[in-house]
C-alpha cells in the first residue's frame, strides 16, 4: 500500500508538484483527506488553506471517497445534439451507480458517450446505457 | 493479410478492441494504427487500403473470406479524397508509437531542417507560413515565438495546451493518440527556435488514451529531441484551464484562476519565465511547415487565415469526423455536402461553431466561409473549429440556458461578471422559459451579456454571451 510520504518523495524534484501529487493521492485513496492535505502542505511548505483551495477548485479531486461505482456521462452540446438528455431519466431512476456529468470526452460524432474508469463507451442508447449501468 | 484497425479512443469506444481480437483469434495479423477520422465508420477495418465499416465482431469471418461488402479504397472515399491533409497526413496510415513508421513518413525532417537553418530562420519560416494559434484566439504563432526568443532569461518554457475541453472538438486528441511524435517534434522545434529547454504538455484528465500514448512517445523519442525535455502534466477536470493563464497557474500547482494580462505569458509565463503557450494543432503544424517551407503552407487558405484547419464535424451529423481543409470553405459545404446533413434525417436547425462559447448559426448563414475575420464579422467564433450540428428537435432556449449553466459550473471565480453573471443568467433564462415577464427578462439578458462580454477577464465569461445572444437573435420563437 502506497503512503502519502511515498507519493511526496516520488514528486519532490518536480517543478509545480502539487497537481501530480493530488492525482496520485486521489488514485491511491479514492479521495484527498484532511490529513493528506495537512501532510502535503507541510511537505511543500504551503498553508493548509492553499492546498484546500486547490483540492476544492478541481472537479477531479474528492474530499470524501465515493462508495458507489462512478459513471461519467457526457452532457455537452454535441452529445445533447445526439440525444444524451433522454438517457438522464434512466440514470435518475437508479441509485446504485453514481452518474456524474462530464463535459466532453472528445467522441463528439459518436455520442452519447460515457466513461467508466478509463474505459470509454459510445453510441449509447437507452438499452445500451441500462446494460452498462447494470454491469457496473 | 494484414488487418489495420485504429486504437484511437473513438474506435475503442465503438468496439475496435473486440473486432481486433476476433481477427487475431482467426489467425489474422492485426496492426493498430491511427484513425482516419471517419467516426461514423468506426470500427473501420483496413485491408490493403480497402475499407470495411462500421464492423462488428460477427462480420469478421465474412471479411476474412472476402464475402463482406467493402467501402472501396479508403483514400477514394469523398470525405478523405476532398481533404488537404497536412497535419493529418499520417492519419489512418501509421502506428502511433512506431518510430519506424514516423521516420518513413517525413518524421523528424522538420526538426533536422530547423537545426540546419538556425534559430532565427526557423522563426522566420513560421512567420512566413502565416500560422495562427489554433486554440481559438488566432494569434500569429511567429510573433509569439519571436517575442519569447528576444526575451532574456535563464529559463524559458514551451507549454502545449492540450486541454481540449470544447464540445465537438477532438483534433488535439487525435494528434496525441494518432501521431504523438509529430507534436513532440513541433515542441522541440519551438524549443530550439526560442531557446527553451523544457516543454510541458497539459492534457485534460478526460483523455486517458492520449496521456498514455504521449507519455510512451516521449520516452521513445527522448534521445531524438535532447537536450529538449518534454513532460506530460494532467489536468483535473477544470474547463477554464484551457485558458492559457489559468493553465499556467494549474501547471504551477495553483487553483486554475485566470491571470490578468499584461504581463503576457510570452514575457512572464510559467514560473514567471518567458513561455510559448501554443495549442496542440499549432505545434503539430510546425514540422510540416519546416519540412515544406513557410510559403508552401501559406499557399493554402484565404485572406489572413493561412494554411489548413483540421475541422471537427460532430453532433447530430451523418458523416462526422476530422476534416482538414484550407480556410475559406463554407459552413454549408461542411455541414451538408461533407457531413451529409443530420444523422437523424431531420432538417438541420443550426450549428454551433467553436465549442460552448461559440455562436449558434442558422442555415440562412451557411454561406459563411471558415475564416477568422469573416466569423468575427458575423459575431461568431472559429475557435478550435468544432462544429456541432443540431436538428429541428432542439430547444434553443434550453441551449442558451445550458451555455449560462456551463459558465456557472466552470467559472474560476476570479472576476465578478463571469462568476455571478452566469448564475443570474441561468435564473433569468429559467424565468423566460417559464413564461414570466419574457420581454423584460430578455432585455435583462441582453444587458447582462454586454456586461459579461466586456467585463470578464477571459473568454469563458466574455464569450458565453455568443451562444446565448445568437440563440435569442436567430431563434426568437423558442423564447416567447
mmCIF file of C-alpha atoms in Angstrom, chain B residues 17 59 61 79-80 123 130 209 222 226 366 379 381 396 420 453 477:
data_model
loop_
_atom_site.group_PDB
_atom_site.id
_atom_site.type_symbol
_atom_site.label_atom_id
_atom_site.label_comp_id
_atom_site.label_asym_id
_atom_site.label_seq_id
_atom_site.Cartn_x
_atom_site.Cartn_y
_atom_site.Cartn_z
ATOM 1 C CA UNK B 17 -10.673 -3.926 -29.459
ATOM 2 C CA UNK B 59 -18.888 -9.700 -39.560
ATOM 3 C CA UNK B 61 -15.483 -14.190 -40.740
ATOM 4 C CA UNK B 79 -14.720 12.517 -47.136
ATOM 5 C CA UNK B 80 -10.995 11.688 -47.375
ATOM 6 C CA UNK B 123 11.132 31.657 -36.545
ATOM 7 C CA UNK B 130 1.121 32.759 -41.558
ATOM 8 C CA UNK B 209 -5.660 7.315 -24.030
ATOM 9 C CA UNK B 222 13.757 11.444 -25.714
ATOM 10 C CA UNK B 226 17.526 16.056 -26.452
ATOM 11 C CA UNK B 366 -24.355 28.711 -44.185
ATOM 12 C CA UNK B 379 -20.494 37.795 -34.373
ATOM 13 C CA UNK B 381 -16.086 32.329 -33.479
ATOM 14 C CA UNK B 396 -32.746 26.810 -28.290
ATOM 15 C CA UNK B 420 -22.156 35.997 -10.724
ATOM 16 C CA UNK B 453 -18.707 40.327 -22.755
ATOM 17 C CA UNK B 477 -39.691 31.811 -31.326
#
